[in-house]
PDB file of N, CA and C in Angstrom:
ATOM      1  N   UNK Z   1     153.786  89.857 141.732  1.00 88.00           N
ATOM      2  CA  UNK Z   1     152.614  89.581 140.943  1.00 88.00           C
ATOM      3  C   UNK Z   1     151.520  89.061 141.865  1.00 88.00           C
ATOM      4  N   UNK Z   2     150.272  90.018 141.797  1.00 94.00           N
ATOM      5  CA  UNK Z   2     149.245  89.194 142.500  1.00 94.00           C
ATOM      6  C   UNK Z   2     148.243  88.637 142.078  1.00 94.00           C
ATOM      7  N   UNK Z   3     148.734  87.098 142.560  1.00 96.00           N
ATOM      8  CA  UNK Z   3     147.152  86.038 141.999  1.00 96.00           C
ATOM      9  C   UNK Z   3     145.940  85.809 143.321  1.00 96.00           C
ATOM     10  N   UNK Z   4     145.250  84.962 142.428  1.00 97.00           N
ATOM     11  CA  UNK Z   4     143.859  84.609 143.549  1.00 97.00           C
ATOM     12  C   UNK Z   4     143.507  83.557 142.834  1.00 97.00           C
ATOM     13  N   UNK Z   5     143.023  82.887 144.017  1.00 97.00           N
ATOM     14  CA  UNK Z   5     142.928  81.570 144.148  1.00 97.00           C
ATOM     15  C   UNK Z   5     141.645  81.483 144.569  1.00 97.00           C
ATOM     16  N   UNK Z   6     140.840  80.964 143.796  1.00 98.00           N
ATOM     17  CA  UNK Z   6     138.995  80.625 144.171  1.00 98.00           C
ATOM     18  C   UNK Z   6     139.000  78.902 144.561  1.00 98.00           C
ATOM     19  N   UNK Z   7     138.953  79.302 146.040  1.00 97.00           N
ATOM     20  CA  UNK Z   7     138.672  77.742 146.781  1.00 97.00           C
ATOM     21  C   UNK Z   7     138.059  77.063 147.632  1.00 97.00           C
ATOM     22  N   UNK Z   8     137.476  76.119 148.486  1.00 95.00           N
ATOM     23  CA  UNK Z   8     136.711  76.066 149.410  1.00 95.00           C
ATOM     24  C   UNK Z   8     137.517  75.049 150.796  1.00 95.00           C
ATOM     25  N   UNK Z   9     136.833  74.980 151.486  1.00 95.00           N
ATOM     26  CA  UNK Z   9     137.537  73.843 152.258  1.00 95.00           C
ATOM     27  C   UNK Z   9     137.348  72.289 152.123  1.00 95.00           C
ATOM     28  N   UNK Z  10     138.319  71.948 152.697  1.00 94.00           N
ATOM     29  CA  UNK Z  10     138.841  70.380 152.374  1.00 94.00           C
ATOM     30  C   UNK Z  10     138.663  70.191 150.950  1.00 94.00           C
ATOM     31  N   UNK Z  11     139.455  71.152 150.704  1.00 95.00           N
ATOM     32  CA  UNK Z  11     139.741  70.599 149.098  1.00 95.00           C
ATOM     33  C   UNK Z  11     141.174  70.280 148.584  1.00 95.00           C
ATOM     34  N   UNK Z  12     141.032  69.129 148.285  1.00 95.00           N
ATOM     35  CA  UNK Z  12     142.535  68.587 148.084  1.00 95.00           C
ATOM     36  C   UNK Z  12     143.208  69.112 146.763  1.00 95.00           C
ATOM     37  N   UNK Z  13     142.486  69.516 146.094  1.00 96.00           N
ATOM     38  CA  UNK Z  13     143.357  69.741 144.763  1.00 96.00           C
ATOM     39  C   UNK Z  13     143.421  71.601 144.664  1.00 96.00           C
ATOM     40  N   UNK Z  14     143.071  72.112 145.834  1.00 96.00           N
ATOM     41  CA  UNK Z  14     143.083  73.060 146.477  1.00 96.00           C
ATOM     42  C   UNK Z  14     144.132  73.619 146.824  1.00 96.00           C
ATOM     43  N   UNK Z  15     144.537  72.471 147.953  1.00 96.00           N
ATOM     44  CA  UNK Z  15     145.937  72.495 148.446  1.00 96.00           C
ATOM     45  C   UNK Z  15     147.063  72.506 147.968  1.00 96.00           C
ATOM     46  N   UNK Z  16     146.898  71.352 146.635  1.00 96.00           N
ATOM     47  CA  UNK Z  16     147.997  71.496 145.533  1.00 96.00           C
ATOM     48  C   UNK Z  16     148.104  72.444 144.648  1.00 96.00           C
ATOM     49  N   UNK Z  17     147.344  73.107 144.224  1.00 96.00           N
ATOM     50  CA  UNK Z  17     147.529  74.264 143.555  1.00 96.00           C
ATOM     51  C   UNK Z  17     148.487  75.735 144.718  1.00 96.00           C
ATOM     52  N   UNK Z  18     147.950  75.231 145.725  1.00 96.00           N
ATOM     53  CA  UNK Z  18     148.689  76.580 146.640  1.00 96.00           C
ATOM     54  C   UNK Z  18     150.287  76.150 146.436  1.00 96.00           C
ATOM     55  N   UNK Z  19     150.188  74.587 146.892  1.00 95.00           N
ATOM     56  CA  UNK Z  19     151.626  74.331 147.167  1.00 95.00           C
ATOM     57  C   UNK Z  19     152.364  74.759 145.809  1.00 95.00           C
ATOM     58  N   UNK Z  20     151.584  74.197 144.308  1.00 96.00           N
ATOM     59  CA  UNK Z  20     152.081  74.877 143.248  1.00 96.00           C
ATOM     60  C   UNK Z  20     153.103  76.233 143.273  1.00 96.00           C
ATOM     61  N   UNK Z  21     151.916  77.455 143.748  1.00 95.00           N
ATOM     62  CA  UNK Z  21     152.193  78.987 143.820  1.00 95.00           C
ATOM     63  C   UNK Z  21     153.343  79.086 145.229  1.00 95.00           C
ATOM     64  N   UNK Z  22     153.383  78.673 145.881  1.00 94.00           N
ATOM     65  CA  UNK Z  22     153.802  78.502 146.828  1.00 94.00           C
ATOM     66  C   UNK Z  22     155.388  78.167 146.567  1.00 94.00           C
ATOM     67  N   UNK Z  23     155.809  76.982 145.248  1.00 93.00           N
ATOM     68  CA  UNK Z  23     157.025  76.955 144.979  1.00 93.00           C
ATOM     69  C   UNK Z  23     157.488  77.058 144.012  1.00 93.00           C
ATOM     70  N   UNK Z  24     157.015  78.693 143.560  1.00 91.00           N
ATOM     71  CA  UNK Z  24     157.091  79.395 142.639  1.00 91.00           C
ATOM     72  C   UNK Z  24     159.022  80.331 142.957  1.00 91.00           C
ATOM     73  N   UNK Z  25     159.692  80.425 142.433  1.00 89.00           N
ATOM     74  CA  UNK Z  25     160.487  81.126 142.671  1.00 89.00           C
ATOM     75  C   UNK Z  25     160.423  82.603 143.690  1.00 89.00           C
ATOM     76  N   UNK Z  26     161.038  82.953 144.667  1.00 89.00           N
ATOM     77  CA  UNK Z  26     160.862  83.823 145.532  1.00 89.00           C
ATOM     78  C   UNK Z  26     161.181  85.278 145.092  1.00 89.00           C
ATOM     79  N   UNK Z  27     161.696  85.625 143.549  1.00 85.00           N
ATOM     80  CA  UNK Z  27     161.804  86.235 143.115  1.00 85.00           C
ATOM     81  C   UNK Z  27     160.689  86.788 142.488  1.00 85.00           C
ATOM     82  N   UNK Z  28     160.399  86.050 142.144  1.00 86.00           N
ATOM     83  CA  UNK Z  28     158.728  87.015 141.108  1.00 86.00           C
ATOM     84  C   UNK Z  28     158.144  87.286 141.808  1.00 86.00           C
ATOM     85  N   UNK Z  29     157.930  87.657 143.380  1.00 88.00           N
ATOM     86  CA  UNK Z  29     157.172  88.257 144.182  1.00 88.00           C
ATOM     87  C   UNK Z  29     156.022  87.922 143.966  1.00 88.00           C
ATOM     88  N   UNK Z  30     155.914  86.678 144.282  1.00 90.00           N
ATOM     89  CA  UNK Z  30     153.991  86.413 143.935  1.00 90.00           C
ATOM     90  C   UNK Z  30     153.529  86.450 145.272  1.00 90.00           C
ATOM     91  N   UNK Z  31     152.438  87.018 144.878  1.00 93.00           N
ATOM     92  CA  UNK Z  31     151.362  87.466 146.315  1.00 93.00           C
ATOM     93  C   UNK Z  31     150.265  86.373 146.350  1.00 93.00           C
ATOM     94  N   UNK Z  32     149.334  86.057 146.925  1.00 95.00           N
ATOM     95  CA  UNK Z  32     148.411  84.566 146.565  1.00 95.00           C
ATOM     96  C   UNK Z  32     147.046  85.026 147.665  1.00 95.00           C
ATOM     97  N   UNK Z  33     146.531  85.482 146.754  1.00 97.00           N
ATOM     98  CA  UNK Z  33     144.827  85.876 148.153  1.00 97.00           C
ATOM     99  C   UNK Z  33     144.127  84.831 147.926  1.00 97.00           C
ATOM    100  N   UNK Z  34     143.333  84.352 149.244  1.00 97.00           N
ATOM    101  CA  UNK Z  34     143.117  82.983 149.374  1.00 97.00           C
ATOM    102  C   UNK Z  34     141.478  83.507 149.429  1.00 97.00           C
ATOM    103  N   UNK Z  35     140.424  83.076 147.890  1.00 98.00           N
ATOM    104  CA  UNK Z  35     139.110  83.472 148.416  1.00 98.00           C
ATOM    105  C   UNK Z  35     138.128  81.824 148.518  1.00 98.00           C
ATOM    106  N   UNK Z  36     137.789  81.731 149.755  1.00 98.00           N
ATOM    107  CA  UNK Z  36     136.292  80.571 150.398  1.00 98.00           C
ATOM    108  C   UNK Z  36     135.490  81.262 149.634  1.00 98.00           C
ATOM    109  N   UNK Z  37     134.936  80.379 148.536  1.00 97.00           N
ATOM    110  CA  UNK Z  37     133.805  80.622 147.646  1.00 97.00           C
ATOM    111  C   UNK Z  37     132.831  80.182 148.104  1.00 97.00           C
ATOM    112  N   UNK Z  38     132.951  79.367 149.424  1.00 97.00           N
ATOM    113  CA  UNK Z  38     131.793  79.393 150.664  1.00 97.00           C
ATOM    114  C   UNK Z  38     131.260  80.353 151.399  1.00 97.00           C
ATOM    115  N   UNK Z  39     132.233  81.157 151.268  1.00 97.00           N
ATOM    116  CA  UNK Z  39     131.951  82.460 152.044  1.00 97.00           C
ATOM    117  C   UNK Z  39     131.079  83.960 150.948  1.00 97.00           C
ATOM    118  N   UNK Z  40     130.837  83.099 149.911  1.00 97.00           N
ATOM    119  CA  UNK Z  40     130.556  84.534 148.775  1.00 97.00           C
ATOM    120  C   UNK Z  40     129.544  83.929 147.591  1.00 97.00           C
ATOM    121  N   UNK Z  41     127.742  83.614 148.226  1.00 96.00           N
ATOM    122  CA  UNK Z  41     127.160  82.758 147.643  1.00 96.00           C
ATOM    123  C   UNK Z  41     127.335  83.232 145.998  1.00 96.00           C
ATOM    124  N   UNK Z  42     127.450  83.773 145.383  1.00 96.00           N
ATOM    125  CA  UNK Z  42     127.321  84.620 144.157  1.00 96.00           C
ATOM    126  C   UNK Z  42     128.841  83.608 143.611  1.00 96.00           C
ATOM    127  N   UNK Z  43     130.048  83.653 144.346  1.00 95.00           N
ATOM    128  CA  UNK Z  43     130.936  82.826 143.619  1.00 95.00           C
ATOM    129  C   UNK Z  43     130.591  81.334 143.979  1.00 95.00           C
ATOM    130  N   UNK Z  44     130.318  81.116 144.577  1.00 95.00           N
ATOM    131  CA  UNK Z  44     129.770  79.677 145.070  1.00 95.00           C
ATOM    132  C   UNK Z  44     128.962  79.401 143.742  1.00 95.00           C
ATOM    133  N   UNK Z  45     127.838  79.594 143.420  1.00 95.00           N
ATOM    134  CA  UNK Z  45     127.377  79.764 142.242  1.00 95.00           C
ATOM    135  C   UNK Z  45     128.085  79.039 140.888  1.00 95.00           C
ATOM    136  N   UNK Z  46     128.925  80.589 140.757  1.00 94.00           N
ATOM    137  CA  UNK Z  46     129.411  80.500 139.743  1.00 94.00           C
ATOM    138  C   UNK Z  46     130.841  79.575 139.474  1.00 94.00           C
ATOM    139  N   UNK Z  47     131.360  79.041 140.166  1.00 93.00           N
ATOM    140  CA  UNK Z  47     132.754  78.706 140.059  1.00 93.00           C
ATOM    141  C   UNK Z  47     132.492  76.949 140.922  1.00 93.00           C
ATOM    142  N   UNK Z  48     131.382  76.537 141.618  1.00 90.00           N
ATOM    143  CA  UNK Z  48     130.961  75.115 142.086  1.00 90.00           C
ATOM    144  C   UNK Z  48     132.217  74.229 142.094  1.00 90.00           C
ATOM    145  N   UNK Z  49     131.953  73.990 140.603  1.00 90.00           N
ATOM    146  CA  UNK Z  49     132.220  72.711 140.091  1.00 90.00           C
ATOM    147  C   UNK Z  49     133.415  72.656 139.202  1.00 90.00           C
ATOM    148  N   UNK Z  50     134.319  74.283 139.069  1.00 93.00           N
ATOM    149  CA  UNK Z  50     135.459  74.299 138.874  1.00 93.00           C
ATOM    150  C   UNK Z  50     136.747  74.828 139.323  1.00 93.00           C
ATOM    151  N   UNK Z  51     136.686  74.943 140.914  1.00 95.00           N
ATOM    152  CA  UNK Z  51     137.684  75.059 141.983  1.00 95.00           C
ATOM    153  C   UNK Z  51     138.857  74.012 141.837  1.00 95.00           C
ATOM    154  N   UNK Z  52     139.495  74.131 142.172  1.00 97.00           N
ATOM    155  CA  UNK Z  52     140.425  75.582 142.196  1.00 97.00           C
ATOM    156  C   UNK Z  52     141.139  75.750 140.919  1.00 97.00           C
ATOM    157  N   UNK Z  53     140.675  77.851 140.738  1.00 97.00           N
ATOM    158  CA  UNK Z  53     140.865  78.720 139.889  1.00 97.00           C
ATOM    159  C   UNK Z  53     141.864  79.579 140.393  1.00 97.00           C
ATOM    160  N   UNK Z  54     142.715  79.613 139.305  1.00 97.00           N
ATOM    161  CA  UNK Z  54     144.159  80.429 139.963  1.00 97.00           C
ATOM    162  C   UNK Z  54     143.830  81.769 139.175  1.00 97.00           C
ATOM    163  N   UNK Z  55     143.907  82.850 139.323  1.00 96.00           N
ATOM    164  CA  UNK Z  55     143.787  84.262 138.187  1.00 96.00           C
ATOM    165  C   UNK Z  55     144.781  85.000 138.413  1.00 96.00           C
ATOM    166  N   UNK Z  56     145.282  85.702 137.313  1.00 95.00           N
ATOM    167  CA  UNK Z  56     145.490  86.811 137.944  1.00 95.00           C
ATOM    168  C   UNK Z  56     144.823  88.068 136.836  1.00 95.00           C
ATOM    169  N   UNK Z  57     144.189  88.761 137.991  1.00 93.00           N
ATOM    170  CA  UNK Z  57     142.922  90.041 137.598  1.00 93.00           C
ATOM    171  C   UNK Z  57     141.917  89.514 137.291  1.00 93.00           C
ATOM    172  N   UNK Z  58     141.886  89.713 135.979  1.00 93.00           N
ATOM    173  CA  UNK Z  58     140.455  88.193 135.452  1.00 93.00           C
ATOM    174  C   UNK Z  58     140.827  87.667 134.177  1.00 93.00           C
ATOM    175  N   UNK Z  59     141.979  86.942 134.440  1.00 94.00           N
ATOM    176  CA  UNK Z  59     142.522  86.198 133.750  1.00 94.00           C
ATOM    177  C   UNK Z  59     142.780  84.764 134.444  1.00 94.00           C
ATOM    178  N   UNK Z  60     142.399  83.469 133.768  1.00 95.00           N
ATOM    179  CA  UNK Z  60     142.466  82.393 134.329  1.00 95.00           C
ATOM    180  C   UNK Z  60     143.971  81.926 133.902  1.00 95.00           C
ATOM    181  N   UNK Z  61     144.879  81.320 134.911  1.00 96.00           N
ATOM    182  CA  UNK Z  61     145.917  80.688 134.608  1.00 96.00           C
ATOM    183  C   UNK Z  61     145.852  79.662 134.871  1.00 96.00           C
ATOM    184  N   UNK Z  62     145.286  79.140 135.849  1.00 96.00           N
ATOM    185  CA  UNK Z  62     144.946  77.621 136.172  1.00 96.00           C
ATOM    186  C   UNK Z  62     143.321  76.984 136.417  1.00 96.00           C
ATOM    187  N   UNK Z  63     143.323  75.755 136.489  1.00 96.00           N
ATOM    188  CA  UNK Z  63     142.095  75.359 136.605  1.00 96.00           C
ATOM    189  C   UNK Z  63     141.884  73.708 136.769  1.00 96.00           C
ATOM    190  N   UNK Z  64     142.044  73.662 137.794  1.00 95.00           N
ATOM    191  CA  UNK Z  64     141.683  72.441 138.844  1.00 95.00           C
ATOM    192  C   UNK Z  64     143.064  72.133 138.939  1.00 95.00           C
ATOM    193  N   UNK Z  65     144.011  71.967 138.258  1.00 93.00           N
ATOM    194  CA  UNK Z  65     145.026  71.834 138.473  1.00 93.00           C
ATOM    195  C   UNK Z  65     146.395  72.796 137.705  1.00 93.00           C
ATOM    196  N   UNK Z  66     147.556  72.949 138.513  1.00 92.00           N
ATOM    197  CA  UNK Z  66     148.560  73.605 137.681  1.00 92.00           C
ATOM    198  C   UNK Z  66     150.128  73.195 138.231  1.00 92.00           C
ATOM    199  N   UNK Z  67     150.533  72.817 137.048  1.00 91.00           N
ATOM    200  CA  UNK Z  67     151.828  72.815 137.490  1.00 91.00           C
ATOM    201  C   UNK Z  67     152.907  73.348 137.293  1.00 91.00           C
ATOM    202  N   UNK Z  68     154.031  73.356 137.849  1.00 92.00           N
ATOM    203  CA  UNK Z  68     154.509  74.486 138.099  1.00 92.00           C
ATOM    204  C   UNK Z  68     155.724  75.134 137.114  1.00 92.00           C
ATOM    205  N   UNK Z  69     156.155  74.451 136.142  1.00 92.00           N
ATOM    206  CA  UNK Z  69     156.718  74.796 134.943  1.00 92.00           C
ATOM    207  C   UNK Z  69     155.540  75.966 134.004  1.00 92.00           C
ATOM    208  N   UNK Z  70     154.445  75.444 133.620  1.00 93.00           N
ATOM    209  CA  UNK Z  70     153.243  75.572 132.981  1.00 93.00           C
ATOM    210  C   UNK Z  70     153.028  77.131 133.338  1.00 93.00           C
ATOM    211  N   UNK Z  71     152.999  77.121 134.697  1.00 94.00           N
ATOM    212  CA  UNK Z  71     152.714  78.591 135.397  1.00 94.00           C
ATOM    213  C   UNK Z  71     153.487  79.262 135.354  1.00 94.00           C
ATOM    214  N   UNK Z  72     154.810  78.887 135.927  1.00 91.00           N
ATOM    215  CA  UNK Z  72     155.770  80.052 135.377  1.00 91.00           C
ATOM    216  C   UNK Z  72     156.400  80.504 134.202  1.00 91.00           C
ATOM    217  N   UNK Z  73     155.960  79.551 133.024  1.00 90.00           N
ATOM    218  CA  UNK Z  73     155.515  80.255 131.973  1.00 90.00           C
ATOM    219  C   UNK Z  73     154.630  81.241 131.059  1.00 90.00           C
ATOM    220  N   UNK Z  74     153.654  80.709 132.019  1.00 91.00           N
ATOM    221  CA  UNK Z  74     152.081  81.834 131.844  1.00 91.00           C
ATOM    222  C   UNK Z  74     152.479  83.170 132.634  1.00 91.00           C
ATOM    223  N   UNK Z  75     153.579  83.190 133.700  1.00 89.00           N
ATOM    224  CA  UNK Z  75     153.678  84.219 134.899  1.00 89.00           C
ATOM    225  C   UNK Z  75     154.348  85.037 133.744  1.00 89.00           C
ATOM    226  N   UNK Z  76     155.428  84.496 133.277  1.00 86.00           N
ATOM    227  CA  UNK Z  76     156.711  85.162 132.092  1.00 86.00           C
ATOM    228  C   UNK Z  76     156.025  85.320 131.300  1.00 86.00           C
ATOM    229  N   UNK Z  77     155.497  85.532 130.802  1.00 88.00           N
ATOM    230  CA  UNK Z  77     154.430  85.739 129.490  1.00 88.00           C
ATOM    231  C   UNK Z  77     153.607  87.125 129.897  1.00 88.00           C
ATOM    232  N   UNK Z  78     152.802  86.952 131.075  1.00 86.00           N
ATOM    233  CA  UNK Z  78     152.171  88.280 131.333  1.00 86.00           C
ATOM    234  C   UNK Z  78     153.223  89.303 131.497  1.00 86.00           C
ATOM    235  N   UNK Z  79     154.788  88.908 132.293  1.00 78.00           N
ATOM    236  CA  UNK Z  79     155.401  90.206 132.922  1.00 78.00           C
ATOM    237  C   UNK Z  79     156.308  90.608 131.422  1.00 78.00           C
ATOM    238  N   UNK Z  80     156.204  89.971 130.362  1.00 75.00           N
ATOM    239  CA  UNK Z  80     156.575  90.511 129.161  1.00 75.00           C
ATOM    240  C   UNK Z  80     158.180  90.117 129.025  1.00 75.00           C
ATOM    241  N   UNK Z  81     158.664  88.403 129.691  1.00 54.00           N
ATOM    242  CA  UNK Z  81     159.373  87.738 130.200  1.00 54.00           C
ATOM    243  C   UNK Z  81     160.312  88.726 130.720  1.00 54.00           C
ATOM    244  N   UNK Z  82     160.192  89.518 131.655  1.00 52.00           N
ATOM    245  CA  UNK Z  82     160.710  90.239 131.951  1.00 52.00           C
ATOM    246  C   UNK Z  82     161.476  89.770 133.372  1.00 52.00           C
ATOM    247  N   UNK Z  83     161.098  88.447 133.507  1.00 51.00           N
ATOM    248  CA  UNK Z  83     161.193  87.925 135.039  1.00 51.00           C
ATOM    249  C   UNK Z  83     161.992  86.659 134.615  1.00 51.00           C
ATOM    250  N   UNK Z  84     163.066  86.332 135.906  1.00 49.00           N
ATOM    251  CA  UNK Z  84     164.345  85.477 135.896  1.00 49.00           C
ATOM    252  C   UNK Z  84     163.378  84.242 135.471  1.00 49.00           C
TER     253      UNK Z  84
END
C-alpha cells in the first residue's frame, strides 16, 4: 500500500508519524513517499499549518498525529480487510 506523507523539516511530530508507518506490520507492504512541502510553494500554501498529513491517493488518514492501532485500521478498511 502506498502512502505519502506531507512534511517539512525539523518537524517533530513529523518524525512520529513516520516512526508510526514505519511500525506498521511488514506485511501490508506499505510504501511511505516522503514530500518537503518546502520544496513545493503551492503545497506549502496549502497544507502550512497542518503537517504532518499521512494519505493515501487523496485520501487523508492521518493528521498531525496517528497512531498506530487507528491506522491499521483505516489501512484494513481501504484493502477491504483483506490484510492480516
Amino acid at each position: 500500500m502506498a502512502l505519502t506523507i506531507y512534511t517539512k523539516p525539523e518537524c517533530g511530530l513529523c518524525d512520529e508519524m513516520k516512526e508510526v508507518v514505519a511500525s506498521l506490520p511488514k506485511e501490508l507492504n506499505v510504501t511511505l513517499k516522503v514530500v518537503d512541502i518546502t520544496l513545493h510553494p503551492e503545497l506549502e500554501e496549502k497544507y502550512a499549518l497542518d503537517i504532518p498529513l499521512l494519505f493515501h491517493g487523496d485520501r487523508c488518514l492521518a493528521r498531525h498525529r496517528a497512531n498506530e492501532k487507528t491506522l491499521l485500521s483505516k489501512i484494513r478498511k481501504l484493502a477491504g480487510n483483506a490484510l492480516p
